[in-house]
Amino acid sequence: MFYSFFNNLFQSFILKTETYYLQNSFNASLRPTSLAAVIAKLDQLKSDDTVEKVTLGREVVLVNQQDQQEYRVELVYPPRHKPRAGRYSVISDLGVSLLGRSKGEYAEVNILGKPVLFMVKDIALSKK
């Protein structure tokens, strides 16, 4: 029982730490080649007016494959990055991994050196 209590406490701490990191990670240190790739991907997706791919202004429902928790996020330009409001920059770790994904695809984000897998459950135009 003692072990179970501390194990649950530790798992809760890990989940909260991962959530904090995800909400506060802002990958401002992208290498120029990585940043150029993000810009090229955005340019390519700009001409695609369907809602089938994750890009700027799309509301995305994600499912964390580790704990099955759902998240609703919107990809935005860096100045509008407000994770607590569900808005993530396209150059954040999460934004880079989601960009261009389709419904049903998986995106992997490294959180504190550990890969976390998200599935894109739904994509819609942002209502904001």
Short mmCIF file of N, CA and C in Angstrom, two decimals:
data_model
loop_
_atom_site.label_atom_id
_atom_site.label_comp_id
_atom_site.label_asym_id
_atom_site.label_seq_id
_atom_site.Cartn_x
_atom_site.Cartn_y
_atom_site.Cartn_z
N MET A 1 0.82 -1.19 0.00
CA MET A 1 0.00 0.00 0.00
C MET A 1 0.87 1.26 0.00
N PHE A 2 1.91 1.25 0.78
CA PHE A 2 2.84 2.38 0.86
C PHE A 2 3.46 2.63 -0.51
N TYR A 3 3.89 1.55 -1.17
CA TYR A 3 4.50 1.66 -2.50
C TYR A 3 3.48 2.19 -3.51
N SER A 4 2.26 1.68 -3.45
CA SER A 4 1.21 2.09 -4.38
C SER A 4 0.92 3.59 -4.25
N PHE A 5 0.86 4.08 -3.03
CA PHE A 5 0.61 5.49 -2.79
C PHE A 5 1.69 6.36 -3.44
N PHE A 6 2.95 6.02 -3.19
CA PHE A 6 4.05 6.82 -3.74
C PHE A 6 4.18 6.65 -5.25
N ASN A 7 3.85 5.48 -5.75
CA ASN A 7 3.88 5.26 -7.19
C ASN A 7 2.83 6.14 -7.87
N ASN A 8 1.61 6.18 -7.31
CA ASN A 8 0.56 7.04 -7.87
C ASN A 8 0.93 8.51 -7.76
N LEU A 9 1.52 8.89 -6.65
CA LEU A 9 1.96 10.26 -6.46
C LEU A 9 3.03 10.64 -7.48
N PHE A 10 3.97 9.73 -7.70
CA PHE A 10 5.05 9.96 -8.67
C PHE A 10 4.49 10.08 -10.09
N GLN A 11 3.56 9.20 -10.47
CA GLN A 11 2.95 9.24 -11.80
C GLN A 11 2.20 10.54 -12.01
N SER A 12 1.50 11.00 -10.98
CA SER A 12 0.79 12.27 -11.04
C SER A 12 1.77 13.42 -11.24
N PHE A 13 2.89 13.38 -10.51
CA PHE A 13 3.91 14.41 -10.63
C PHE A 13 4.49 14.44 -12.06
N ILE A 14 4.76 13.27 -12.62
CA ILE A 14 5.31 13.18 -13.98
C ILE A 14 4.33 13.76 -14.98
N LEU A 15 3.05 13.42 -14.86
CA LEU A 15 2.04 13.93 -15.78
C LEU A 15 1.92 15.45 -15.68
N LYS A 16 1.95 15.98 -14.46
CA LYS A 16 1.86 17.43 -14.28
C LYS A 16 3.11 18.12 -14.84
N THR A 17 4.26 17.51 -14.67
CA THR A 17 5.51 18.07 -15.19
C THR A 17 5.48 18.09 -16.72
N GLU A 18 5.00 16.99 -17.32
CA GLU A 18 4.90 16.94 -18.78
C GLU A 18 3.94 18.01 -19.30
N THR A 19 2.80 18.16 -18.64
CA THR A 19 1.83 19.17 -19.04
C THR A 19 2.42 20.57 -18.92
N TYR A 20 3.13 20.83 -17.83
CA TYR A 20 3.76 22.14 -17.63
C TYR A 20 4.78 22.40 -18.74
N TYR A 21 5.61 21.41 -19.04
CA TYR A 21 6.62 21.58 -20.08
C TYR A 21 5.97 21.86 -21.42
N LEU A 22 4.92 21.09 -21.73
CA LEU A 22 4.24 21.26 -23.01
C LEU A 22 3.63 22.65 -23.12
N GLN A 23 3.06 23.14 -22.03
CA GLN A 23 2.44 24.46 -22.05
C GLN A 23 3.46 25.58 -22.08
N ASN A 24 4.65 25.34 -21.59
CA ASN A 24 5.62 26.42 -21.50
C ASN A 24 6.79 26.28 -22.47
N SER A 25 6.79 25.20 -23.26
CA SER A 25 7.88 25.07 -24.22
C SER A 25 7.62 25.99 -25.40
N PHE A 26 8.57 26.76 -25.73
CA PHE A 26 8.49 27.66 -26.86
C PHE A 26 9.83 27.55 -27.55
N ASN A 27 9.84 26.82 -28.62
CA ASN A 27 11.09 26.44 -29.27
C ASN A 27 11.68 27.61 -30.05
N ALA A 28 12.10 28.63 -29.33
CA ALA A 28 12.68 29.81 -29.98
C ALA A 28 14.09 29.54 -30.49
N SER A 29 14.64 28.39 -30.14
CA SER A 29 16.00 28.08 -30.54
C SER A 29 16.05 27.16 -31.75
N LEU A 30 15.04 27.20 -32.59
CA LEU A 30 15.07 26.39 -33.81
C LEU A 30 16.27 26.77 -34.66
N ARG A 31 16.91 25.78 -35.21
CA ARG A 31 18.01 26.06 -36.12
C ARG A 31 17.45 26.72 -37.37
N PRO A 32 18.25 27.53 -38.04
CA PRO A 32 17.75 28.21 -39.25
C PRO A 32 17.18 27.24 -40.28
N THR A 33 17.78 26.08 -40.44
CA THR A 33 17.25 25.11 -41.42
C THR A 33 15.90 24.57 -40.96
N SER A 34 15.73 24.34 -39.66
CA SER A 34 14.45 23.85 -39.14
C SER A 34 13.38 24.92 -39.29
N LEU A 35 13.74 26.16 -38.98
CA LEU A 35 12.80 27.27 -39.13
C LEU A 35 12.40 27.44 -40.59
N ALA A 36 13.35 27.30 -41.50
CA ALA A 36 13.06 27.39 -42.93
C ALA A 36 12.11 26.27 -43.36
N ALA A 37 12.28 25.09 -42.79
CA ALA A 37 11.39 23.97 -43.12
C ALA A 37 9.96 24.24 -42.64
N VAL A 38 9.83 24.85 -41.45
CA VAL A 38 8.50 25.20 -40.93
C VAL A 38 7.85 26.24 -41.84
N ILE A 39 8.61 27.24 -42.25
CA ILE A 39 8.08 28.29 -43.13
C ILE A 39 7.66 27.70 -44.48
N ALA A 40 8.48 26.79 -45.02
CA ALA A 40 8.15 26.15 -46.29
C ALA A 40 6.88 25.31 -46.15
N LYS A 41 6.74 24.60 -45.04
CA LYS A 41 5.55 23.78 -44.81
C LYS A 41 4.31 24.66 -44.70
N LEU A 42 4.43 25.80 -43.98
CA LEU A 42 3.31 26.74 -43.87
C LEU A 42 2.92 27.29 -45.23
N ASP A 43 3.91 27.61 -46.05
CA ASP A 43 3.66 28.14 -47.38
C ASP A 43 2.93 27.10 -48.23
N GLN A 44 3.35 25.86 -48.13
CA GLN A 44 2.74 24.77 -48.87
C GLN A 44 1.29 24.56 -48.41
N LEU A 45 1.06 24.61 -47.10
CA LEU A 45 -0.28 24.38 -46.55
C LEU A 45 -1.21 25.56 -46.78
N LYS A 46 -0.65 26.76 -47.04
CA LYS A 46 -1.47 27.96 -47.25
C LYS A 46 -2.40 27.79 -48.45
N SER A 47 -1.91 27.11 -49.47
CA SER A 47 -2.72 26.92 -50.68
C SER A 47 -3.78 25.83 -50.50
N ASP A 48 -3.67 25.03 -49.46
CA ASP A 48 -4.63 23.96 -49.20
C ASP A 48 -5.76 24.53 -48.33
N ASP A 49 -6.91 24.81 -48.95
CA ASP A 49 -8.01 25.44 -48.21
C ASP A 49 -8.97 24.44 -47.58
N THR A 50 -8.65 23.16 -47.66
CA THR A 50 -9.49 22.17 -46.99
C THR A 50 -9.11 22.12 -45.51
N VAL A 51 -9.91 21.45 -44.73
CA VAL A 51 -9.67 21.36 -43.30
C VAL A 51 -9.01 20.02 -42.97
N GLU A 52 -8.43 19.36 -43.95
CA GLU A 52 -7.90 18.01 -43.76
C GLU A 52 -6.52 17.97 -43.12
N LYS A 53 -5.82 19.09 -43.09
CA LYS A 53 -4.46 19.11 -42.53
C LYS A 53 -4.35 20.15 -41.42
N VAL A 54 -3.47 19.86 -40.47
CA VAL A 54 -3.23 20.80 -39.36
C VAL A 54 -2.34 21.92 -39.87
N THR A 55 -2.83 23.15 -39.74
CA THR A 55 -2.07 24.34 -40.10
C THR A 55 -2.56 25.50 -39.25
N LEU A 56 -2.07 26.70 -39.52
CA LEU A 56 -2.47 27.88 -38.76
C LEU A 56 -3.99 28.07 -38.81
N GLY A 57 -4.56 28.45 -37.68
CA GLY A 57 -5.98 28.74 -37.63
C GLY A 57 -6.88 27.53 -37.56
N ARG A 58 -6.31 26.36 -37.38
CA ARG A 58 -7.11 25.15 -37.25
C ARG A 58 -7.21 24.78 -35.77
N GLU A 59 -8.39 24.34 -35.37
CA GLU A 59 -8.57 23.82 -34.03
C GLU A 59 -8.40 22.31 -34.12
N VAL A 60 -7.52 21.78 -33.28
CA VAL A 60 -7.16 20.37 -33.35
C VAL A 60 -7.49 19.69 -32.03
N VAL A 61 -8.13 18.54 -32.12
CA VAL A 61 -8.38 17.72 -30.93
C VAL A 61 -7.34 16.61 -30.94
N LEU A 62 -6.54 16.57 -29.88
CA LEU A 62 -5.47 15.58 -29.74
C LEU A 62 -5.81 14.60 -28.63
N VAL A 63 -5.34 13.36 -28.79
CA VAL A 63 -5.49 12.37 -27.73
C VAL A 63 -4.09 11.89 -27.36
N ASN A 64 -3.72 12.10 -26.09
CA ASN A 64 -2.44 11.61 -25.57
C ASN A 64 -2.54 10.10 -25.49
N GLN A 65 -1.70 9.39 -26.20
CA GLN A 65 -1.77 7.94 -26.25
C GLN A 65 -1.32 7.27 -24.96
N GLN A 66 -0.68 8.03 -24.09
CA GLN A 66 -0.22 7.48 -22.82
C GLN A 66 -1.36 7.37 -21.81
N ASP A 67 -2.19 8.42 -21.71
CA ASP A 67 -3.26 8.42 -20.70
C ASP A 67 -4.65 8.64 -21.29
N GLN A 68 -4.76 8.70 -22.61
CA GLN A 68 -6.02 8.89 -23.33
C GLN A 68 -6.71 10.23 -23.03
N GLN A 69 -5.98 11.19 -22.50
CA GLN A 69 -6.54 12.50 -22.22
C GLN A 69 -6.63 13.29 -23.52
N GLU A 70 -7.74 14.02 -23.68
CA GLU A 70 -7.94 14.84 -24.88
C GLU A 70 -7.53 16.28 -24.63
N TYR A 71 -6.97 16.90 -25.66
CA TYR A 71 -6.58 18.30 -25.62
C TYR A 71 -7.14 18.99 -26.85
N ARG A 72 -7.59 20.21 -26.71
CA ARG A 72 -8.06 21.01 -27.83
C ARG A 72 -7.08 22.17 -27.98
N VAL A 73 -6.41 22.23 -29.12
CA VAL A 73 -5.40 23.26 -29.34
C VAL A 73 -5.62 23.95 -30.68
N GLU A 74 -5.05 25.14 -30.80
CA GLU A 74 -5.06 25.89 -32.04
C GLU A 74 -3.63 26.31 -32.34
N LEU A 75 -3.18 26.14 -33.59
CA LEU A 75 -1.85 26.59 -33.98
C LEU A 75 -1.91 28.04 -34.41
N VAL A 76 -0.99 28.85 -33.88
CA VAL A 76 -0.97 30.29 -34.12
C VAL A 76 0.45 30.75 -34.41
N TYR A 77 0.58 32.01 -34.85
CA TYR A 77 1.89 32.62 -35.00
C TYR A 77 2.50 32.86 -33.61
N PRO A 78 3.82 32.93 -33.51
CA PRO A 78 4.49 33.07 -32.20
C PRO A 78 3.97 34.18 -31.29
N PRO A 79 3.62 35.37 -31.78
CA PRO A 79 3.16 36.41 -30.85
C PRO A 79 1.83 36.06 -30.14
N ARG A 80 1.05 35.15 -30.71
CA ARG A 80 -0.24 34.77 -30.10
C ARG A 80 -0.13 33.51 -29.24
N HIS A 81 1.08 33.01 -29.01
CA HIS A 81 1.33 31.78 -28.23
C HIS A 81 0.84 31.96 -26.79
N LYS A 82 -0.25 31.27 -26.43
CA LYS A 82 -0.80 31.29 -25.07
C LYS A 82 -1.33 29.90 -24.77
N PRO A 83 -0.45 28.99 -24.33
CA PRO A 83 -0.84 27.60 -24.10
C PRO A 83 -2.00 27.43 -23.12
N ARG A 84 -2.07 28.25 -22.11
CA ARG A 84 -3.18 28.11 -21.15
C ARG A 84 -4.53 28.39 -21.80
N ALA A 85 -4.50 29.14 -22.90
CA ALA A 85 -5.73 29.41 -23.65
C ALA A 85 -5.90 28.42 -24.80
N GLY A 86 -4.97 27.46 -24.91
CA GLY A 86 -5.05 26.45 -25.97
C GLY A 86 -4.44 26.86 -27.29
N ARG A 87 -3.68 27.96 -27.30
CA ARG A 87 -3.04 28.44 -28.52
C ARG A 87 -1.54 28.17 -28.45
N TYR A 88 -1.05 27.38 -29.42
CA TYR A 88 0.35 27.00 -29.46
C TYR A 88 1.00 27.52 -30.73
N SER A 89 2.19 28.07 -30.58
CA SER A 89 2.94 28.58 -31.72
C SER A 89 3.33 27.44 -32.66
N VAL A 90 3.37 27.75 -33.96
CA VAL A 90 3.79 26.75 -34.93
C VAL A 90 5.26 26.39 -34.77
N ILE A 91 6.03 27.22 -34.05
CA ILE A 91 7.43 26.88 -33.84
C ILE A 91 7.68 26.30 -32.45
N SER A 92 6.61 26.03 -31.69
CA SER A 92 6.78 25.32 -30.42
C SER A 92 7.01 23.85 -30.75
N ASP A 93 7.46 23.08 -29.77
CA ASP A 93 7.70 21.66 -30.01
C ASP A 93 6.44 20.96 -30.51
N LEU A 94 5.30 21.27 -29.88
CA LEU A 94 4.03 20.66 -30.29
C LEU A 94 3.63 21.14 -31.68
N GLY A 95 3.75 22.44 -31.93
CA GLY A 95 3.37 22.99 -33.23
C GLY A 95 4.14 22.38 -34.38
N VAL A 96 5.45 22.27 -34.22
CA VAL A 96 6.30 21.70 -35.27
C VAL A 96 5.90 20.25 -35.55
N SER A 97 5.60 19.50 -34.49
CA SER A 97 5.26 18.08 -34.70
C SER A 97 3.86 17.90 -35.29
N LEU A 98 2.95 18.85 -35.09
CA LEU A 98 1.59 18.73 -35.61
C LEU A 98 1.42 19.25 -37.04
N LEU A 99 2.23 20.20 -37.41
CA LEU A 99 2.08 20.89 -38.69
C LEU A 99 2.01 19.91 -39.87
N GLY A 100 0.92 19.98 -40.63
CA GLY A 100 0.76 19.14 -41.82
C GLY A 100 0.16 17.77 -41.56
N ARG A 101 -0.09 17.43 -40.31
CA ARG A 101 -0.69 16.12 -39.99
C ARG A 101 -2.17 16.10 -40.38
N SER A 102 -2.69 14.90 -40.63
CA SER A 102 -4.10 14.70 -40.96
C SER A 102 -4.79 13.97 -39.82
N LYS A 103 -6.11 13.95 -39.89
CA LYS A 103 -6.91 13.24 -38.90
C LYS A 103 -6.50 11.76 -38.87
N GLY A 104 -6.27 11.26 -37.66
CA GLY A 104 -5.87 9.86 -37.49
C GLY A 104 -4.37 9.64 -37.46
N GLU A 105 -3.59 10.66 -37.82
CA GLU A 105 -2.13 10.53 -37.79
C GLU A 105 -1.60 10.80 -36.39
N TYR A 106 -0.38 10.38 -36.17
CA TYR A 106 0.26 10.55 -34.87
C TYR A 106 1.38 11.59 -34.95
N ALA A 107 1.54 12.31 -33.85
CA ALA A 107 2.62 13.29 -33.73
C ALA A 107 3.37 12.99 -32.44
N GLU A 108 4.68 12.97 -32.52
CA GLU A 108 5.51 12.68 -31.35
C GLU A 108 6.21 13.96 -30.89
N VAL A 109 6.11 14.21 -29.59
CA VAL A 109 6.75 15.38 -29.00
C VAL A 109 7.67 14.88 -27.89
N ASN A 110 8.92 15.34 -27.89
CA ASN A 110 9.83 14.99 -26.80
C ASN A 110 9.60 15.93 -25.63
N ILE A 111 9.20 15.36 -24.51
CA ILE A 111 8.95 16.13 -23.31
C ILE A 111 9.91 15.63 -22.24
N LEU A 112 10.81 16.51 -21.83
CA LEU A 112 11.83 16.16 -20.85
C LEU A 112 12.61 14.92 -21.26
N GLY A 113 12.93 14.84 -22.55
CA GLY A 113 13.73 13.73 -23.07
C GLY A 113 12.96 12.45 -23.30
N LYS A 114 11.66 12.47 -23.09
CA LYS A 114 10.83 11.28 -23.25
C LYS A 114 9.80 11.53 -24.35
N PRO A 115 9.69 10.62 -25.33
CA PRO A 115 8.71 10.84 -26.40
C PRO A 115 7.28 10.62 -25.90
N VAL A 116 6.40 11.55 -26.25
CA VAL A 116 4.98 11.43 -25.93
C VAL A 116 4.24 11.46 -27.26
N LEU A 117 3.36 10.49 -27.46
CA LEU A 117 2.66 10.32 -28.72
C LEU A 117 1.23 10.86 -28.62
N PHE A 118 0.86 11.71 -29.58
CA PHE A 118 -0.48 12.27 -29.67
C PHE A 118 -1.11 11.83 -30.98
N MET A 119 -2.40 11.51 -30.94
CA MET A 119 -3.13 11.20 -32.16
C MET A 119 -4.03 12.39 -32.48
N VAL A 120 -4.07 12.78 -33.76
CA VAL A 120 -4.95 13.85 -34.20
C VAL A 120 -6.34 13.24 -34.35
N LYS A 121 -7.24 13.59 -33.44
CA LYS A 121 -8.58 13.03 -33.46
C LYS A 121 -9.51 13.79 -34.39
N ASP A 122 -9.37 15.10 -34.42
CA ASP A 122 -10.25 15.92 -35.25
C ASP A 122 -9.58 17.24 -35.60
N ILE A 123 -9.94 17.80 -36.74
CA ILE A 123 -9.42 19.09 -37.19
C ILE A 123 -10.61 19.92 -37.68
N ALA A 124 -10.67 21.16 -37.25
CA ALA A 124 -11.75 22.05 -37.68
C ALA A 124 -11.20 23.47 -37.81
N LEU A 125 -11.94 24.30 -38.54
CA LEU A 125 -11.58 25.71 -38.60
C LEU A 125 -11.80 26.33 -37.24
N SER A 126 -10.91 27.20 -36.82
CA SER A 126 -11.03 27.84 -35.52
C SER A 126 -12.23 28.77 -35.51
N LYS A 127 -12.94 28.78 -34.39
CA LYS A 127 -14.13 29.62 -34.24
C LYS A 127 -13.76 31.01 -33.74
N LYS A 128 -12.50 31.21 -33.35
CA LYS A 128 -12.07 32.48 -32.75
C LYS A 128 -11.81 33.52 -33.78
#
